[in-house]
Coordinates of C-alpha atoms and ligand atoms in Angstrom, one line a residue:
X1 CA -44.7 -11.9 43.5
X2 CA -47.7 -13.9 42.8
X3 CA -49.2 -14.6 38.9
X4 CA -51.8 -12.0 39.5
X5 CA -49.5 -9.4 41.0
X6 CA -46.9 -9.6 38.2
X7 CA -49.8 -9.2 35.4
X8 CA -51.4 -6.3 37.3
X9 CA -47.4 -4.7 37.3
X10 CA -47.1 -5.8 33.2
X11 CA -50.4 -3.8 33.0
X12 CA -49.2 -1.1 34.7
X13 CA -45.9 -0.7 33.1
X14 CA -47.9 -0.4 29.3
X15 CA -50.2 1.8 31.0
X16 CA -47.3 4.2 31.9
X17 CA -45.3 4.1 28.8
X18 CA -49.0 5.0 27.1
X19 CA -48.9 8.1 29.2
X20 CA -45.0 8.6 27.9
X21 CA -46.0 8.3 24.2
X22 CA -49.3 10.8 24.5
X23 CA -46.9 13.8 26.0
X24 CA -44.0 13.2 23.8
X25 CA -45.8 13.4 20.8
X26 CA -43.7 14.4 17.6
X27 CA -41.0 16.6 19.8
X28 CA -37.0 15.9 19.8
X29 CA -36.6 13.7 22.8
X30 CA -33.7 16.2 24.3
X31 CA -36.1 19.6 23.9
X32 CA -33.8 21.4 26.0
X33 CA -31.8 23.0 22.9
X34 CA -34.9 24.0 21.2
X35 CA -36.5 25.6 24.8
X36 CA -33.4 27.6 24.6
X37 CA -33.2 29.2 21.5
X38 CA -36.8 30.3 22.0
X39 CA -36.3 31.9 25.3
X40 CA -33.7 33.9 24.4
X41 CA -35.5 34.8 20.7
X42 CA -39.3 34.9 22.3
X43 CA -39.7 34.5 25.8
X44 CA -43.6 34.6 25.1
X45 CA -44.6 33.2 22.2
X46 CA -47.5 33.5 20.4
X47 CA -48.8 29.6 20.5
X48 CA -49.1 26.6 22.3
X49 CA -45.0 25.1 22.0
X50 CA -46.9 21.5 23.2
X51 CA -49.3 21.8 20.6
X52 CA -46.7 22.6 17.9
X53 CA -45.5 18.9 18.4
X54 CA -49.0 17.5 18.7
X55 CA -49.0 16.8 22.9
X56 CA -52.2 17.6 24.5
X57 CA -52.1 21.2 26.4
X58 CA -53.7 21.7 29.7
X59 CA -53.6 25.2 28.1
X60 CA -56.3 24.0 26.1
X61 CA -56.7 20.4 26.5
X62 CA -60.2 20.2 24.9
X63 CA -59.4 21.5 21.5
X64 CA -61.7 24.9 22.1
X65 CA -59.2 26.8 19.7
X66 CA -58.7 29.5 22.3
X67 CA -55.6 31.4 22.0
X68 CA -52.5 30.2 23.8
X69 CA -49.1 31.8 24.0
X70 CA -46.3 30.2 25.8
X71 CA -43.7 31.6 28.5
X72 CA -40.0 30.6 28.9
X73 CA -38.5 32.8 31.1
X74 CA -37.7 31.9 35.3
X75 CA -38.6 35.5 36.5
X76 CA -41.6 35.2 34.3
X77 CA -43.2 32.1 34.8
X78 CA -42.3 32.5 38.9
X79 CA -44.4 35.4 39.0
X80 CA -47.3 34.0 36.9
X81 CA -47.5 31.2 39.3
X82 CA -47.4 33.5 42.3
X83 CA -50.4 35.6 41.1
X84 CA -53.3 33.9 41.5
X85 CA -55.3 37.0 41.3
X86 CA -54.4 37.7 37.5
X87 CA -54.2 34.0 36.5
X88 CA -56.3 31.4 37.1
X89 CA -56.5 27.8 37.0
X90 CA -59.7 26.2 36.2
X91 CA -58.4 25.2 32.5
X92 CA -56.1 22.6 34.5
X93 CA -59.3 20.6 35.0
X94 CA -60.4 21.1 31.0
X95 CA -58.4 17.4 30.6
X96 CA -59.5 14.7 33.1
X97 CA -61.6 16.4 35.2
X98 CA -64.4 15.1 33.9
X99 CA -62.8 11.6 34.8
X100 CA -62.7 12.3 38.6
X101 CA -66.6 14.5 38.9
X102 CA -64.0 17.2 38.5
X103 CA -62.8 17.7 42.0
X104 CA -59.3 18.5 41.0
X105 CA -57.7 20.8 43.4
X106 CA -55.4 22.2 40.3
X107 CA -58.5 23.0 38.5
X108 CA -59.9 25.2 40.9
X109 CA -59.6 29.0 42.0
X110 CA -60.1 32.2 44.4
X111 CA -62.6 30.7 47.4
X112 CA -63.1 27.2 46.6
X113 CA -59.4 26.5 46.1
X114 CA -58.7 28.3 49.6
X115 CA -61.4 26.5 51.5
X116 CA -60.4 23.2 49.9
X117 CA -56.8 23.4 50.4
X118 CA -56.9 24.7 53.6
X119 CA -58.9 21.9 54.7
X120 CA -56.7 19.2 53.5
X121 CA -53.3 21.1 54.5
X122 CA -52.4 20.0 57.4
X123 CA -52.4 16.1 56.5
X124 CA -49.6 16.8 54.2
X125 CA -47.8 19.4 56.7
X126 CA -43.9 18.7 56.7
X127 CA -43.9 17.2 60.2
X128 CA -46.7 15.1 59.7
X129 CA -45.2 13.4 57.1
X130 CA -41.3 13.2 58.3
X131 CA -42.9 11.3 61.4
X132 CA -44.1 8.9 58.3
X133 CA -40.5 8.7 56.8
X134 CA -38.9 6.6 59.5
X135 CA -42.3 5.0 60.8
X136 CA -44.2 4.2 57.2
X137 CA -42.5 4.9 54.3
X138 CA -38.9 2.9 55.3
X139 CA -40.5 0.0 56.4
X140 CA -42.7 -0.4 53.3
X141 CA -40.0 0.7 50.9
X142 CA -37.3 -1.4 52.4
X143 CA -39.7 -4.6 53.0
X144 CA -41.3 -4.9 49.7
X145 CA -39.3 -3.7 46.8
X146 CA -35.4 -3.0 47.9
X147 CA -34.9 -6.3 50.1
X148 CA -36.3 -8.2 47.2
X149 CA -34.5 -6.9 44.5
X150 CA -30.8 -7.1 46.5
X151 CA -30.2 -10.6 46.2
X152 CA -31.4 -10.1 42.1
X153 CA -28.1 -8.3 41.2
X154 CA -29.7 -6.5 38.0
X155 CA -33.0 -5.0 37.5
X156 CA -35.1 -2.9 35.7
X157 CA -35.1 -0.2 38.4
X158 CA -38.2 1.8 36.5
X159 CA -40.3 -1.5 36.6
X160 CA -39.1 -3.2 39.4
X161 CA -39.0 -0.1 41.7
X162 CA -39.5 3.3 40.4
X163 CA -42.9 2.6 39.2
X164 CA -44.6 0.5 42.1
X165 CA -43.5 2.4 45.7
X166 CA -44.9 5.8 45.3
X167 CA -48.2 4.3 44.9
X168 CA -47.6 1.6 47.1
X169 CA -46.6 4.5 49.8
X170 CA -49.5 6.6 49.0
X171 CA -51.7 3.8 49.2
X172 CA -51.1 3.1 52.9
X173 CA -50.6 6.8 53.5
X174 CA -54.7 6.9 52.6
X175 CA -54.9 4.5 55.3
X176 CA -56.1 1.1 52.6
X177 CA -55.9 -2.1 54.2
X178 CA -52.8 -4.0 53.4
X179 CA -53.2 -6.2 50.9
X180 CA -49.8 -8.4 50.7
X181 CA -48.7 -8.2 47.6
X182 CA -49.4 -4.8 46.1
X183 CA -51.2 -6.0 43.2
X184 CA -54.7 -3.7 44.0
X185 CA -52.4 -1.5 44.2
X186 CA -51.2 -1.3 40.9
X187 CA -54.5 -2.4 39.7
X188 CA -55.7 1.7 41.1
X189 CA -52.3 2.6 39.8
X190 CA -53.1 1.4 36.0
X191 CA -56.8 3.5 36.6
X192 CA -55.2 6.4 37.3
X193 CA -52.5 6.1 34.3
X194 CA -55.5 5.6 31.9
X195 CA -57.4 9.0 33.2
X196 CA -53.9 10.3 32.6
X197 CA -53.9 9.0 29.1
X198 CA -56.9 10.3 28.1
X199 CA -56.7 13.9 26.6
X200 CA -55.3 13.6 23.5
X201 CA -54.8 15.8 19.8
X202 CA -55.6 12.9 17.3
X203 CA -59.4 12.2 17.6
X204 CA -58.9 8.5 16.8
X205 CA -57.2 7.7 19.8
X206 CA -59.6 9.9 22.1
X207 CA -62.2 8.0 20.7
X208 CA -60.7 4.8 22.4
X209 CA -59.1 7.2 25.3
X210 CA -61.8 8.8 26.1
X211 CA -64.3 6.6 27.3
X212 CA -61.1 4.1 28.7
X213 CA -60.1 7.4 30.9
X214 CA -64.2 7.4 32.1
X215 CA -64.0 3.7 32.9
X216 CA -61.2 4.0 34.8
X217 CA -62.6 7.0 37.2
X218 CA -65.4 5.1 37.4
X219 CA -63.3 1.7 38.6
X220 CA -61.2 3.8 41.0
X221 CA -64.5 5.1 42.5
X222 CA -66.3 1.8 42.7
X223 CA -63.6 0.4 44.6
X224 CA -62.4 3.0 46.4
X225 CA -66.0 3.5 48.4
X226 CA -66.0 0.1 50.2
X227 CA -62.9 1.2 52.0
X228 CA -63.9 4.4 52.8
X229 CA -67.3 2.8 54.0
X230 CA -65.6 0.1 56.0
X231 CA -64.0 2.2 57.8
X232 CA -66.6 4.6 58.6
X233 CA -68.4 1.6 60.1
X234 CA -65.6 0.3 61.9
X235 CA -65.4 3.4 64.2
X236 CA -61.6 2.8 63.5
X237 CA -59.4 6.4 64.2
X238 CA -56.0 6.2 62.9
X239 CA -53.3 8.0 62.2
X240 CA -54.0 8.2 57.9
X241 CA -55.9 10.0 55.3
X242 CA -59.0 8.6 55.8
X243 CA -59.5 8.9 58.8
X244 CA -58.3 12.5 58.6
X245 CA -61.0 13.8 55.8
X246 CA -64.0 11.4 58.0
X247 CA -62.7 13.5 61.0
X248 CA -62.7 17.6 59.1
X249 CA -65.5 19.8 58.8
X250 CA -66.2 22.3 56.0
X251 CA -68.6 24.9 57.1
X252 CA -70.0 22.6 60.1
X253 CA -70.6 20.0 57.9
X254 CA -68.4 16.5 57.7
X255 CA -67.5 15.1 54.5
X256 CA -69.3 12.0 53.3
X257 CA -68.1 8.8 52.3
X258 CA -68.2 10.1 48.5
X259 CA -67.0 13.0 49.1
X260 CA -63.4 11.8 50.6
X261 CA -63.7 8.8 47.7
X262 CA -63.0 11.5 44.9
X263 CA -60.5 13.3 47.0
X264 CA -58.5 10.0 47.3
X265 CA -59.3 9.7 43.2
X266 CA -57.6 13.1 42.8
X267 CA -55.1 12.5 44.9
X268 CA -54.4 9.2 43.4
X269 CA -53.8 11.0 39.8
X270 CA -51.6 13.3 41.5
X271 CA -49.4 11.1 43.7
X272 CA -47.9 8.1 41.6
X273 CA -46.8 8.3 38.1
X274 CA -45.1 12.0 38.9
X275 CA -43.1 10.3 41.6
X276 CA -41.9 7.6 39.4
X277 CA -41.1 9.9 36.9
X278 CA -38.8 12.0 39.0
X279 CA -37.2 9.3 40.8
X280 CA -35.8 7.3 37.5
X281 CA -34.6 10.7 36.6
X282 CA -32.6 11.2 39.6
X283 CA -31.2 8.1 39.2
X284 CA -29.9 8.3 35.7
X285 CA -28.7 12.1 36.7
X286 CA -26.7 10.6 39.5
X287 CA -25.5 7.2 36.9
X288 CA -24.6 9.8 34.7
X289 CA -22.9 12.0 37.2
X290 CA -20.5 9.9 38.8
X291 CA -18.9 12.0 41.1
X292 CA -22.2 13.6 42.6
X293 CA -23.3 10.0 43.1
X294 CA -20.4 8.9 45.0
X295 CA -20.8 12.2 47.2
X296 CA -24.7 11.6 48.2
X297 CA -23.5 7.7 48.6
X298 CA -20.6 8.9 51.1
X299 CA -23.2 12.0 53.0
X300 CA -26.3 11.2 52.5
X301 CA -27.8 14.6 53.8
X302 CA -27.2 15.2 50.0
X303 CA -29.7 13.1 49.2
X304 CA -32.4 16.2 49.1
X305 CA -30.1 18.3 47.2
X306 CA -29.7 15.6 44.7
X307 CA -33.3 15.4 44.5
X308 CA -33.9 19.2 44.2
X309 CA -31.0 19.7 41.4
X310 CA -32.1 16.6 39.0
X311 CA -36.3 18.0 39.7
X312 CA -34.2 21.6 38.2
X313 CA -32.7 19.9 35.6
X314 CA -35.4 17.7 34.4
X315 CA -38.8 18.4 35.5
X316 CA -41.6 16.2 34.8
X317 CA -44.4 18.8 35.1
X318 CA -42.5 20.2 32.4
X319 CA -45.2 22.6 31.4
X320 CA -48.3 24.0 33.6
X321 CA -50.6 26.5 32.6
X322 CA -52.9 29.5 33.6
X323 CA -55.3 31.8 31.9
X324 CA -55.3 35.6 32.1
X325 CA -58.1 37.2 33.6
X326 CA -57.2 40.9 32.6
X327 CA -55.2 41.7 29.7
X328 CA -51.7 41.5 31.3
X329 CA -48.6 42.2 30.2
X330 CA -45.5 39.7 30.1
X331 CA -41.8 40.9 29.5
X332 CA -43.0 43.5 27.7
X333 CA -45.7 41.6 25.9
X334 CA -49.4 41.9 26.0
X335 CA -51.5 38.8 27.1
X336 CA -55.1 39.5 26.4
X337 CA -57.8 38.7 28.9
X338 CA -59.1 35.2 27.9
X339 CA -55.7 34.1 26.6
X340 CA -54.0 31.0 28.1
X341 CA -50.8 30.3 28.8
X342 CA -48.4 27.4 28.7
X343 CA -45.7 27.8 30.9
X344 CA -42.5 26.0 30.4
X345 CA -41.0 25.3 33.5
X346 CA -38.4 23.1 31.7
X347 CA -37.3 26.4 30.1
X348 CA -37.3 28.5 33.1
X349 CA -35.6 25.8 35.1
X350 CA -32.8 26.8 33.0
X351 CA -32.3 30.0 32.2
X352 CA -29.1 31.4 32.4
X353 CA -30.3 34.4 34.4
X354 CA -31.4 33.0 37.1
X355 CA -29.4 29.5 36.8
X356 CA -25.6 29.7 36.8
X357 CA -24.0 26.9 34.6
X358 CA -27.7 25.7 33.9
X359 CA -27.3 22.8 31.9
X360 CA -25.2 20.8 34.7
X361 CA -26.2 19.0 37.2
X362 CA -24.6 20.5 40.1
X363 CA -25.0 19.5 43.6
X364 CA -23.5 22.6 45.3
X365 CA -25.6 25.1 43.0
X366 CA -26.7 28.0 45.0
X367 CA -31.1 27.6 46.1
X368 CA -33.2 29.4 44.2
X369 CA -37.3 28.4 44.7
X370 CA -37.8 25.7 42.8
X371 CA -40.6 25.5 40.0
X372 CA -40.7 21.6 39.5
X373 CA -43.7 21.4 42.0
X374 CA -45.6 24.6 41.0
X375 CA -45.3 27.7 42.7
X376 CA -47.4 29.8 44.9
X377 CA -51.1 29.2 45.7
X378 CA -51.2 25.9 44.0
X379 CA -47.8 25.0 45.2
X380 CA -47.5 20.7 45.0
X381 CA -49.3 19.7 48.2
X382 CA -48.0 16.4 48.3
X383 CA -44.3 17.3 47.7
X384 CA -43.1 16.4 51.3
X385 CA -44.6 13.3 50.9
X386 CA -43.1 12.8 47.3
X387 CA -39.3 14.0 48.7
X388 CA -39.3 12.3 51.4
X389 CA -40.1 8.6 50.0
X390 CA -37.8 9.3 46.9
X391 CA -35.1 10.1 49.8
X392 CA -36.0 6.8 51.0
X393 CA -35.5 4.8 48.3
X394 CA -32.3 6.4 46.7
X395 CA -30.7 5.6 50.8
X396 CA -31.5 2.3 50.1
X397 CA -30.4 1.8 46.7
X398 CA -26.9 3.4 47.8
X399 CA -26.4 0.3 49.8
X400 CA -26.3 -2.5 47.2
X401 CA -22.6 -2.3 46.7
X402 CA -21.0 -1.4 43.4
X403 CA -24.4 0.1 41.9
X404 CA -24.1 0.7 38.0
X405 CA -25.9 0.8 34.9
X406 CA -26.2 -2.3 33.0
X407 CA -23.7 -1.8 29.8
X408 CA -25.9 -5.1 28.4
X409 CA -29.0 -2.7 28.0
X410 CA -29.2 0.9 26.6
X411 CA -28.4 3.4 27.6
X412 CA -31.5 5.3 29.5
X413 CA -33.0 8.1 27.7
X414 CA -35.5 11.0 29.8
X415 CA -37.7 12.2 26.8
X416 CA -41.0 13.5 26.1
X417 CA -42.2 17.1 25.9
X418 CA -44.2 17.2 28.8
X419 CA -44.5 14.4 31.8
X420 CA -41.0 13.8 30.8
X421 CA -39.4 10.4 32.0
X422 CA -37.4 7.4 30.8
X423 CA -39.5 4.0 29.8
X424 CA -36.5 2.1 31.7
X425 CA -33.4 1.9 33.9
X426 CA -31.2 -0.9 33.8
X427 CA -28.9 -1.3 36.8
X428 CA -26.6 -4.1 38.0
X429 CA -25.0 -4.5 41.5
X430 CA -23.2 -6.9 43.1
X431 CA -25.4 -9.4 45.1
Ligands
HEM1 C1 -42.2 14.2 42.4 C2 -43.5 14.1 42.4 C3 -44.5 15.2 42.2 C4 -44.4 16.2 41.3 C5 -43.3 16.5 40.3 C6 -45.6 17.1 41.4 C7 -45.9 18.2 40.8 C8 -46.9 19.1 41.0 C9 -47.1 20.4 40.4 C10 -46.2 21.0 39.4 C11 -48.2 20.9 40.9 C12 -48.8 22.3 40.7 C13 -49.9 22.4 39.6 C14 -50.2 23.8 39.3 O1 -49.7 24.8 39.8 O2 -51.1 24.0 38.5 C15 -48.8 19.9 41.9 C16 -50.0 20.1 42.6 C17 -50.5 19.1 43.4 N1 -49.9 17.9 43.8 FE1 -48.1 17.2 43.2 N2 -46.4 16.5 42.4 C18 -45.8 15.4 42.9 C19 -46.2 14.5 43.9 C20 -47.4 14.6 44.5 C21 -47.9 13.7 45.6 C22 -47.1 12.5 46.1 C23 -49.1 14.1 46.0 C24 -50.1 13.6 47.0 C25 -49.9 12.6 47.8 C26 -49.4 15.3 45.2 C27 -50.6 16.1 45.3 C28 -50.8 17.3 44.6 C29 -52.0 18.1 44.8 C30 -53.2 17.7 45.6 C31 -51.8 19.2 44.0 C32 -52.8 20.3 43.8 C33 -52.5 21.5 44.7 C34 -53.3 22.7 44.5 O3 -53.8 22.9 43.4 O4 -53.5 23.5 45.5 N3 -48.4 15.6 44.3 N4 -48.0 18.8 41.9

């Protein structure tokens, strides 16, 4: 890795442990005790359970004081999501929408949401992106990070992998001109960490967030348009996301260069840090779950269970939220029009009624639909993508022979109350 590519990766790992310490706030770093004793005692509870440990809400991320109660229950939070009707979603944008010229696909509802996401759909379609896995994502995967850090024999695999691919994947996924090393790429990685830093309860540290979040939509816009330009004048057709929004029409009308520049923004928040989250969590589920991990090392068609039991057990959207547009009532409670919701899918994800033995990590549990990626209407759009390269690199990791955690270092720790995720992974293997 050259000088400029290892400070751009320095900056980018303090730029994600930023975004760890604004949604941990003053919450217990294992929540999942607490989340339990308050679903069974109030499964909607009057109050904002993020705001009770000083995290910034997307139930009511700029401060406005409106009331916020929060939901715990699987059966209940799975049908909020479903019902787009009742609840909406523009508060999602309330954060860093203002950041990205808030085109936020989260953040919007009823026709604009449908004509948006229908548009982009099919560029994120499971087939398109398995014929990616093989083709795409292995090659880059395998070339640039695990090949590398083989011959190393002991890593931070947060810094040295978790953090870097999924942007890195993304990044040629949009179609942006290879640039060697990976170091712009981080450089749009960091930009999109510090819009994710930005909301936050404590006005001293907006003041600096704030306009640092700005900046860095800004950055990500300034240097995202030459590409989008460049190709546009290179006639170039391929097989990516640029060429894919240059190519759709929206009510006869093509999008232009801007335009598809704050899509890629949007999806730029979107893509990265959540992958990096989940995949250091899978990876300390499976370290700490011997047995499982030796299973998914022997078959590795476990690999997506794996992922789909440690995104149960540990989300990193741990909360989303809606507003209610009609008084509505919730296991038995009423919501009043105007109220918003948090909704805690870390709670839901394990409640003993839909869950059997919820606190394990299981790979044989029975499906259920899964709530780690949303649910419904605003369902993750990017979540084949997001499987399928965290597939990729947990197959490769399995091969470096006698994979373990580092007893020199700590042991890893998953905390925060929202965005949850560990700040490293130590492994060693045998070189
Ligand atoms: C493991 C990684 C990921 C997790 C945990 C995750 C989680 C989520 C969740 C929970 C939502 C729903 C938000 C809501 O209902 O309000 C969502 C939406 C979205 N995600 Fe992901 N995501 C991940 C990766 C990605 C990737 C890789 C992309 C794109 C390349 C992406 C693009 C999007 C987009 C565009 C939406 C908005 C969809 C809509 O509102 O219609 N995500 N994601």
């Amino acid at each position: 890795m050259n000088e400029e590519a290892a400070t751009n990766l320095d900056e980018m790992a303090h730029d994600f442990l930023m975004v760890s310490e604004t949604y941990s706030g003053t919450g217990p770093a294992n929540p999942y005790p607490m989340l339990a004793e308050l679903r069974e005692e109030e499964p909607v509870m009057d109050g904002d359970i993020l705001a009770r440990f000083g995290v910034p809400s997307q139930a009511d991320y700029a401060g406005s004081g409106r009331p916020v109660m929060t939901v715990f229950r699987y059966p209940d939070v799975h049908a909020i999501l479903r019902d787009s009707t009742n609840w909406k979603s523009y508060i999602m944008a309330d954060g860093f929408g203002a950041a990205v010229d808030n085109l936020l696909l989260t953040g919007m509802d009823d026709e604009e949401h449908k004509k948006y996401r229908a548009l982009l759909a099919p560029a994120f379609a499971m087939p398109v992106i398995a014929r990616l896995q093989e083709t795409m994502m292995r090659p880059i995967i395998q070339r640039e990070y695990t090949d590398k850090l083989r011959p190393k024999g002991s890593a931070d695999l947060v810094r040295e992998l978790a953090l870097p691919f999924p942007v890195r994947v993304v990044y040629a996924l949009f179609g942006f001109p290879d640039d060697g090393d990976g170091d712009t790429v981080m450089k749009f990685a960091s930009w999109a960490l510090r819009i994710l830093s930005g909301p936050q309860i404590d006005p001293a540290k907006l003041a600096v967030t704030g306009p640092a979040a700005m900046d860095a939509g800004q950055q990500l816009f300034d240097h995202v348009l030459p590409i989008v330009r460049a190709r546009r004048a290179s006639g170039d057709e391929r097989e990516d996301l640029i060429s894919f929004m240059q190519n759709v029409e929206l009510e006869g009308q093509r999008f232009t260069d801007e335009e598809i520049t704050g899509f890629v923004r949007m999806l730029l928040l979107a893509a990265a840090e959540t992958t990096s989250r989940s995949f250091a969590n899978l990876l300390i589920m499976l370290f700490e779950n011997p047995e499982a991990m030796e299973k998914v090392r022997a078959d590795r068609s476990l690999i997506n269970k794996a992922i789909t039991e440690s995104m149960r057990l540990d989300p990193v959207a741990t909360n989303l939220a809606r507003i209610a547009a009609q008084d509505m009532e919730v296991c038995g409670v009423t919501v009043p029009k105007g109220t918003a919701v948090t909704l805690s899918i870390g709670a839901a994800n394990r409640d003993p009624s839909t869950y059997e033995r919820p606190n394990d990590f299981w790979l044989e549990r029975p499906m259920r639909p899964l709530l780690s990626f949303g649910f419904g209407p605003h369902i993750c759009m990017g979540m084949h993508i997001a499987r399928m390269e965290m597939a990729v690199a947990l197959d490769l990791l399995l091969d470096f022979p006698n994979l373990r955690l580092d007893p020199a270092h700590p042991h890893p720790v998953i905390r925060g109350m929202h965005m949850r995720g560990a700040d490293a992974v130590h492994a060693i293997w045998d070189a």
